[in-house]
Amino acid sequence: MMVEDKILNFEKMGLGLFIHWGLYAHFAEGEWAQNILEVPNYSQAFTHFNPDPKKIRQWVTLAKQNGFKYIVLTAKHHDGFCLFDTKGISEFDSMHTPFKADVIKIFVDECHRQGIAPFLYFATYDWHNLKYTADFLGYLAELRQLIRLLATNYGEIGGFWFDGNWDKPDADWQTDQLYSEIRQLQPQAMITNNTGLEQQGVNQGEAVDVLTFERGNPQNIKHEQHGRYFAAETSMTLNRHWGNAENDLDYVAARQLIEQICQSRKVGANLLINIGPQFDGSIDLPSQALLELVGKWMRVNGTAITATANETHPTYIAENNNKNFIKGDYLFVTGLQNIGNHNVVLGGEQAQEIIFQGQMPQRKIKQIVWLDNGQSVDFQQSSDELKILADSFRYGTHLVVRVAQITFVD
């Protein structure tokens, strides 16, 4: 099956940064605070919105420095507030706040300057616009007007990420018209429409490019549906909320992030790691630290993440541990310990034998080399089996998942 170049290019990106940011950041109780908590005086966030543009640009720098290839920013979330100049369509935008500037222009311009792809999230479910319930057709016409602005005023956009059609599952959202206009204005843009928690990885005939999994952890993905090949993307929040929530201390560990990056690649999906900046645009210290730890890992192993997504690179799972796998030309190994004195490192002295049977490609392997230190990996290959002796991390090092590059005989 032929796969579009833009889908292949998207899959090669591998790792994206999701940024949920808007008026809700002022209250620091999550992105759904207005709806769930019925926060009083929500309008005060609008009258106080005046972030530091430098911090918006710093998001891009942080992503670029830590191995992320694209950024998805919430141009409009469900509260209806637009981070861009709506050109008079709405007064509920950043131009009518004390900030008096177009956040999306600042963001996209900085992405272009630093060479990272800007994607724009747009909530279709809207709590602010009265037309959403009183005049749905009028609402959809207005929605398309806003998307046309985003598709024409900011240069090249990597993709449009829609979210909210699940609120009216039986409605005619006129998506064919919306997508057609995007294809005309931004032919290389990826189109994503979040199918929600109940429809993970399912396409119902929509002319989008990406299968979504919310915060799911897919174990397998059906990339071919309705006679087409779809890219795939799953998301991960650093704590329990998408938006700024100062009392949410339930942060994930670096191990979870690194393992999820690898698990996503194993099944042929990109991973979107989400942050929720504070009201002035600052990123909280735990989130920044976790992104920087991801960056440390990506600086060593990033080539394996950006080269192994598409299903033309089959996945081979080890017989004795399904966390260990080969994807394309790379071997991913988890569960390794440190090599050191057994008094200070428990159980870390033994190398791990990994066996792949009856499923390996009929290509003769020349060598296997760890990316972290350039050392060779011992292996034995026969017609129906590959046996690898994966030595452990040296004392003082533990990268969670160890990656090796496989070189085949020409």
mmCIF file with all atom_site columns, N, CA, C and O in Angstrom, residues 44-72:
data_model
loop_
_atom_site.group_PDB
_atom_site.id
_atom_site.type_symbol
_atom_site.label_atom_id
_atom_site.label_alt_id
_atom_site.label_comp_id
_atom_site.label_asym_id
_atom_site.label_entity_id
_atom_site.label_seq_id
_atom_site.pdbx_PDB_ins_code
_atom_site.Cartn_x
_atom_site.Cartn_y
_atom_site.Cartn_z
_atom_site.occupancy
_atom_site.B_iso_or_equiv
_atom_site.pdbx_formal_charge
_atom_site.auth_seq_id
_atom_site.auth_comp_id
_atom_site.auth_asym_id
_atom_site.auth_atom_id
_atom_site.pdbx_PDB_model_num
ATOM 1   N N  . GLN A 1 44 ? -11.980 36.954 35.010 1.00 0.00 ? 44 GLN A N  1
ATOM 2   C CA . GLN A 1 44 ? -10.835 37.688 35.548 1.00 0.00 ? 44 GLN A CA 1
ATOM 3   C C  . GLN A 1 44 ? -9.529  37.202 34.931 1.00 0.00 ? 44 GLN A C  1
ATOM 4   O O  . GLN A 1 44 ? -8.561  37.965 34.850 1.00 0.00 ? 44 GLN A O  1
ATOM 5   N N  . ALA A 1 45 ? -9.514  35.946 34.489 1.00 0.00 ? 45 ALA A N  1
ATOM 6   C CA . ALA A 1 45 ? -8.316  35.455 33.807 1.00 0.00 ? 45 ALA A CA 1
ATOM 7   C C  . ALA A 1 45 ? -8.120  36.200 32.489 1.00 0.00 ? 45 ALA A C  1
ATOM 8   O O  . ALA A 1 45 ? -6.986  36.507 32.098 1.00 0.00 ? 45 ALA A O  1
ATOM 9   N N  . PHE A 1 46 ? -9.214  36.495 31.817 1.00 0.00 ? 46 PHE A N  1
ATOM 10  C CA . PHE A 1 46 ? -9.150  37.244 30.556 1.00 0.00 ? 46 PHE A CA 1
ATOM 11  C C  . PHE A 1 46 ? -8.585  38.645 30.792 1.00 0.00 ? 46 PHE A C  1
ATOM 12  O O  . PHE A 1 46 ? -7.730  39.123 30.034 1.00 0.00 ? 46 PHE A O  1
ATOM 13  N N  . THR A 1 47 ? -9.034  39.292 31.844 1.00 0.00 ? 47 THR A N  1
ATOM 14  C CA . THR A 1 47 ? -8.591  40.670 32.104 1.00 0.00 ? 47 THR A CA 1
ATOM 15  C C  . THR A 1 47 ? -7.178  40.733 32.679 1.00 0.00 ? 47 THR A C  1
ATOM 16  O O  . THR A 1 47 ? -6.586  41.818 32.736 1.00 0.00 ? 47 THR A O  1
ATOM 17  N N  . HIS A 1 48 ? -6.624  39.587 33.073 1.00 0.00 ? 48 HIS A N  1
ATOM 18  C CA . HIS A 1 48 ? -5.263  39.555 33.611 1.00 0.00 ? 48 HIS A CA 1
ATOM 19  C C  . HIS A 1 48 ? -4.266  38.870 32.671 1.00 0.00 ? 48 HIS A C  1
ATOM 20  O O  . HIS A 1 48 ? -3.088  38.759 33.011 1.00 0.00 ? 48 HIS A O  1
ATOM 21  N N  . PHE A 1 49 ? -4.737  38.439 31.520 1.00 0.00 ? 49 PHE A N  1
ATOM 22  C CA . PHE A 1 49 ? -3.864  37.680 30.618 1.00 0.00 ? 49 PHE A CA 1
ATOM 23  C C  . PHE A 1 49 ? -2.790  38.588 30.024 1.00 0.00 ? 49 PHE A C  1
ATOM 24  O O  . PHE A 1 49 ? -3.073  39.451 29.205 1.00 0.00 ? 49 PHE A O  1
ATOM 25  N N  . ASN A 1 50 ? -1.559  38.409 30.453 1.00 0.00 ? 50 ASN A N  1
ATOM 26  C CA . ASN A 1 50 ? -0.453  39.247 29.967 1.00 0.00 ? 50 ASN A CA 1
ATOM 27  C C  . ASN A 1 50 ? 0.880   38.496 30.150 1.00 0.00 ? 50 ASN A C  1
ATOM 28  O O  . ASN A 1 50 ? 1.732   38.898 30.938 1.00 0.00 ? 50 ASN A O  1
ATOM 29  N N  . PRO A 1 51 ? 1.052   37.401 29.408 1.00 0.00 ? 51 PRO A N  1
ATOM 30  C CA . PRO A 1 51 ? 2.237   36.565 29.611 1.00 0.00 ? 51 PRO A CA 1
ATOM 31  C C  . PRO A 1 51 ? 3.500   37.225 29.076 1.00 0.00 ? 51 PRO A C  1
ATOM 32  O O  . PRO A 1 51 ? 3.462   38.256 28.404 1.00 0.00 ? 51 PRO A O  1
ATOM 33  N N  . ASP A 1 52 ? 4.619   36.585 29.368 1.00 0.00 ? 52 ASP A N  1
ATOM 34  C CA . ASP A 1 52 ? 5.921   37.048 28.892 1.00 0.00 ? 52 ASP A CA 1
ATOM 35  C C  . ASP A 1 52 ? 6.220   36.361 27.555 1.00 0.00 ? 52 ASP A C  1
ATOM 36  O O  . ASP A 1 52 ? 6.358   35.133 27.516 1.00 0.00 ? 52 ASP A O  1
ATOM 37  N N  . PRO A 1 53 ? 6.318   37.111 26.449 1.00 0.00 ? 53 PRO A N  1
ATOM 38  C CA . PRO A 1 53 ? 6.587   36.481 25.144 1.00 0.00 ? 53 PRO A CA 1
ATOM 39  C C  . PRO A 1 53 ? 7.865   35.649 25.136 1.00 0.00 ? 53 PRO A C  1
ATOM 40  O O  . PRO A 1 53 ? 7.954   34.657 24.399 1.00 0.00 ? 53 PRO A O  1
ATOM 41  N N  . LYS A 1 54 ? 8.847   36.021 25.942 1.00 0.00 ? 54 LYS A N  1
ATOM 42  C CA . LYS A 1 54 ? 10.090  35.246 25.991 1.00 0.00 ? 54 LYS A CA 1
ATOM 43  C C  . LYS A 1 54 ? 9.827   33.822 26.452 1.00 0.00 ? 54 LYS A C  1
ATOM 44  O O  . LYS A 1 54 ? 10.472  32.874 25.986 1.00 0.00 ? 54 LYS A O  1
ATOM 45  N N  . LYS A 1 55 ? 8.864   33.678 27.365 1.00 0.00 ? 55 LYS A N  1
ATOM 46  C CA . LYS A 1 55 ? 8.569   32.336 27.881 1.00 0.00 ? 55 LYS A CA 1
ATOM 47  C C  . LYS A 1 55 ? 7.898   31.479 26.816 1.00 0.00 ? 55 LYS A C  1
ATOM 48  O O  . LYS A 1 55 ? 8.103   30.255 26.770 1.00 0.00 ? 55 LYS A O  1
ATOM 49  N N  . ILE A 1 56 ? 7.104   32.091 25.958 1.00 0.00 ? 56 ILE A N  1
ATOM 50  C CA . ILE A 1 56 ? 6.496   31.363 24.844 1.00 0.00 ? 56 ILE A CA 1
ATOM 51  C C  . ILE A 1 56 ? 7.589   30.848 23.906 1.00 0.00 ? 56 ILE A C  1
ATOM 52  O O  . ILE A 1 56 ? 7.570   29.687 23.479 1.00 0.00 ? 56 ILE A O  1
ATOM 53  N N  . ARG A 1 57 ? 8.548   31.692 23.622 1.00 0.00 ? 57 ARG A N  1
ATOM 54  C CA . ARG A 1 57 ? 9.660   31.268 22.761 1.00 0.00 ? 57 ARG A CA 1
ATOM 55  C C  . ARG A 1 57 ? 10.509  30.202 23.449 1.00 0.00 ? 57 ARG A C  1
ATOM 56  O O  . ARG A 1 57 ? 11.063  29.320 22.786 1.00 0.00 ? 57 ARG A O  1
ATOM 57  N N  . GLN A 1 58 ? 10.598  30.273 24.774 1.00 0.00 ? 58 GLN A N  1
ATOM 58  C CA . GLN A 1 58 ? 11.391  29.286 25.506 1.00 0.00 ? 58 GLN A CA 1
ATOM 59  C C  . GLN A 1 58 ? 10.792  27.886 25.428 1.00 0.00 ? 58 GLN A C  1
ATOM 60  O O  . GLN A 1 58 ? 11.512  26.896 25.542 1.00 0.00 ? 58 GLN A O  1
ATOM 61  N N  . TRP A 1 59 ? 9.454   27.793 25.227 1.00 0.00 ? 59 TRP A N  1
ATOM 62  C CA . TRP A 1 59 ? 8.855   26.475 25.021 1.00 0.00 ? 59 TRP A CA 1
ATOM 63  C C  . TRP A 1 59 ? 9.509   25.781 23.832 1.00 0.00 ? 59 TRP A C  1
ATOM 64  O O  . TRP A 1 59 ? 9.822   24.592 23.885 1.00 0.00 ? 59 TRP A O  1
ATOM 65  N N  . VAL A 1 60 ? 9.684   26.541 22.766 1.00 0.00 ? 60 VAL A N  1
ATOM 66  C CA . VAL A 1 60 ? 10.245  25.991 21.530 1.00 0.00 ? 60 VAL A CA 1
ATOM 67  C C  . VAL A 1 60 ? 11.696  25.579 21.759 1.00 0.00 ? 60 VAL A C  1
ATOM 68  O O  . VAL A 1 60 ? 12.130  24.504 21.327 1.00 0.00 ? 60 VAL A O  1
ATOM 69  N N  . THR A 1 61 ? 12.430  26.429 22.445 1.00 0.00 ? 61 THR A N  1
ATOM 70  C CA . THR A 1 61 ? 13.832  26.112 22.733 1.00 0.00 ? 61 THR A CA 1
ATOM 71  C C  . THR A 1 61 ? 13.945  24.840 23.571 1.00 0.00 ? 61 THR A C  1
ATOM 72  O O  . THR A 1 61 ? 14.779  23.965 23.291 1.00 0.00 ? 61 THR A O  1
ATOM 73  N N  . LEU A 1 62 ? 13.092  24.714 24.590 1.00 0.00 ? 62 LEU A N  1
ATOM 74  C CA . LEU A 1 62 ? 13.117  23.540 25.446 1.00 0.00 ? 62 LEU A CA 1
ATOM 75  C C  . LEU A 1 62 ? 12.821  22.272 24.640 1.00 0.00 ? 62 LEU A C  1
ATOM 76  O O  . LEU A 1 62 ? 13.484  21.238 24.820 1.00 0.00 ? 62 LEU A O  1
ATOM 77  N N  . ALA A 1 63 ? 11.842  22.357 23.759 1.00 0.00 ? 63 ALA A N  1
ATOM 78  C CA . ALA A 1 63 ? 11.502  21.204 22.922 1.00 0.00 ? 63 ALA A CA 1
ATOM 79  C C  . ALA A 1 63 ? 12.649  20.855 21.984 1.00 0.00 ? 63 ALA A C  1
ATOM 80  O O  . ALA A 1 63 ? 13.041  19.686 21.865 1.00 0.00 ? 63 ALA A O  1
ATOM 81  N N  . LYS A 1 64 ? 13.190  21.854 21.342 1.00 0.00 ? 64 LYS A N  1
ATOM 82  C CA . LYS A 1 64 ? 14.269  21.641 20.374 1.00 0.00 ? 64 LYS A CA 1
ATOM 83  C C  . LYS A 1 64 ? 15.492  21.016 21.041 1.00 0.00 ? 64 LYS A C  1
ATOM 84  O O  . LYS A 1 64 ? 16.096  20.079 20.508 1.00 0.00 ? 64 LYS A O  1
ATOM 85  N N  . GLN A 1 65 ? 15.860  21.513 22.201 1.00 0.00 ? 65 GLN A N  1
ATOM 86  C CA . GLN A 1 65 ? 17.065  21.041 22.881 1.00 0.00 ? 65 GLN A CA 1
ATOM 87  C C  . GLN A 1 65 ? 16.931  19.620 23.417 1.00 0.00 ? 65 GLN A C  1
ATOM 88  O O  . GLN A 1 65 ? 17.940  18.957 23.665 1.00 0.00 ? 65 GLN A O  1
ATOM 89  N N  . ASN A 1 66 ? 15.700  19.145 23.558 1.00 0.00 ? 66 ASN A N  1
ATOM 90  C CA . ASN A 1 66 ? 15.498  17.853 24.203 1.00 0.00 ? 66 ASN A CA 1
ATOM 91  C C  . ASN A 1 66 ? 14.911  16.786 23.281 1.00 0.00 ? 66 ASN A C  1
ATOM 92  O O  . ASN A 1 66 ? 14.353  15.791 23.759 1.00 0.00 ? 66 ASN A O  1
ATOM 93  N N  . GLY A 1 67 ? 15.069  16.983 21.986 1.00 0.00 ? 67 GLY A N  1
ATOM 94  C CA . GLY A 1 67 ? 14.783  15.923 21.035 1.00 0.00 ? 67 GLY A CA 1
ATOM 95  C C  . GLY A 1 67 ? 13.377  15.856 20.486 1.00 0.00 ? 67 GLY A C  1
ATOM 96  O O  . GLY A 1 67 ? 13.043  14.936 19.733 1.00 0.00 ? 67 GLY A O  1
ATOM 97  N N  . PHE A 1 68 ? 12.525  16.815 20.830 1.00 0.00 ? 68 PHE A N  1
ATOM 98  C CA . PHE A 1 68 ? 11.168  16.835 20.280 1.00 0.00 ? 68 PHE A CA 1
ATOM 99  C C  . PHE A 1 68 ? 11.205  17.409 18.869 1.00 0.00 ? 68 PHE A C  1
ATOM 100 O O  . PHE A 1 68 ? 11.901  18.392 18.608 1.00 0.00 ? 68 PHE A O  1
ATOM 101 N N  . LYS A 1 69 ? 10.437  16.810 17.976 1.00 0.00 ? 69 LYS A N  1
ATOM 102 C CA . LYS A 1 69 ? 10.465  17.213 16.571 1.00 0.00 ? 69 LYS A CA 1
ATOM 103 C C  . LYS A 1 69 ? 9.281   18.083 16.172 1.00 0.00 ? 69 LYS A C  1
ATOM 104 O O  . LYS A 1 69 ? 9.308   18.711 15.117 1.00 0.00 ? 69 LYS A O  1
ATOM 105 N N  . TYR A 1 70 ? 8.238   18.101 16.997 1.00 0.00 ? 70 TYR A N  1
ATOM 106 C CA . TYR A 1 70 ? 7.096   18.970 16.698 1.00 0.00 ? 70 TYR A CA 1
ATOM 107 C C  . TYR A 1 70 ? 6.412   19.351 17.999 1.00 0.00 ? 70 TYR A C  1
ATOM 108 O O  . TYR A 1 70 ? 6.599   18.708 19.033 1.00 0.00 ? 70 TYR A O  1
ATOM 109 N N  . ILE A 1 71 ? 5.642   20.431 17.944 1.00 0.00 ? 71 ILE A N  1
ATOM 110 C CA . ILE A 1 71 ? 4.924   20.931 19.115 1.00 0.00 ? 71 ILE A CA 1
ATOM 111 C C  . ILE A 1 71 ? 3.473   21.171 18.725 1.00 0.00 ? 71 ILE A C  1
ATOM 112 O O  . ILE A 1 71 ? 3.188   21.807 17.704 1.00 0.00 ? 71 ILE A O  1
ATOM 113 N N  . VAL A 1 72 ? 2.557   20.677 19.551 1.00 0.00 ? 72 VAL A N  1
ATOM 114 C CA . VAL A 1 72 ? 1.122   20.928 19.371 1.00 0.00 ? 72 VAL A CA 1
ATOM 115 C C  . VAL A 1 72 ? 0.684   21.894 20.458 1.00 0.00 ? 72 VAL A C  1
ATOM 116 O O  . VAL A 1 72 ? 0.744   21.578 21.646 1.00 0.00 ? 72 VAL A O  1
#
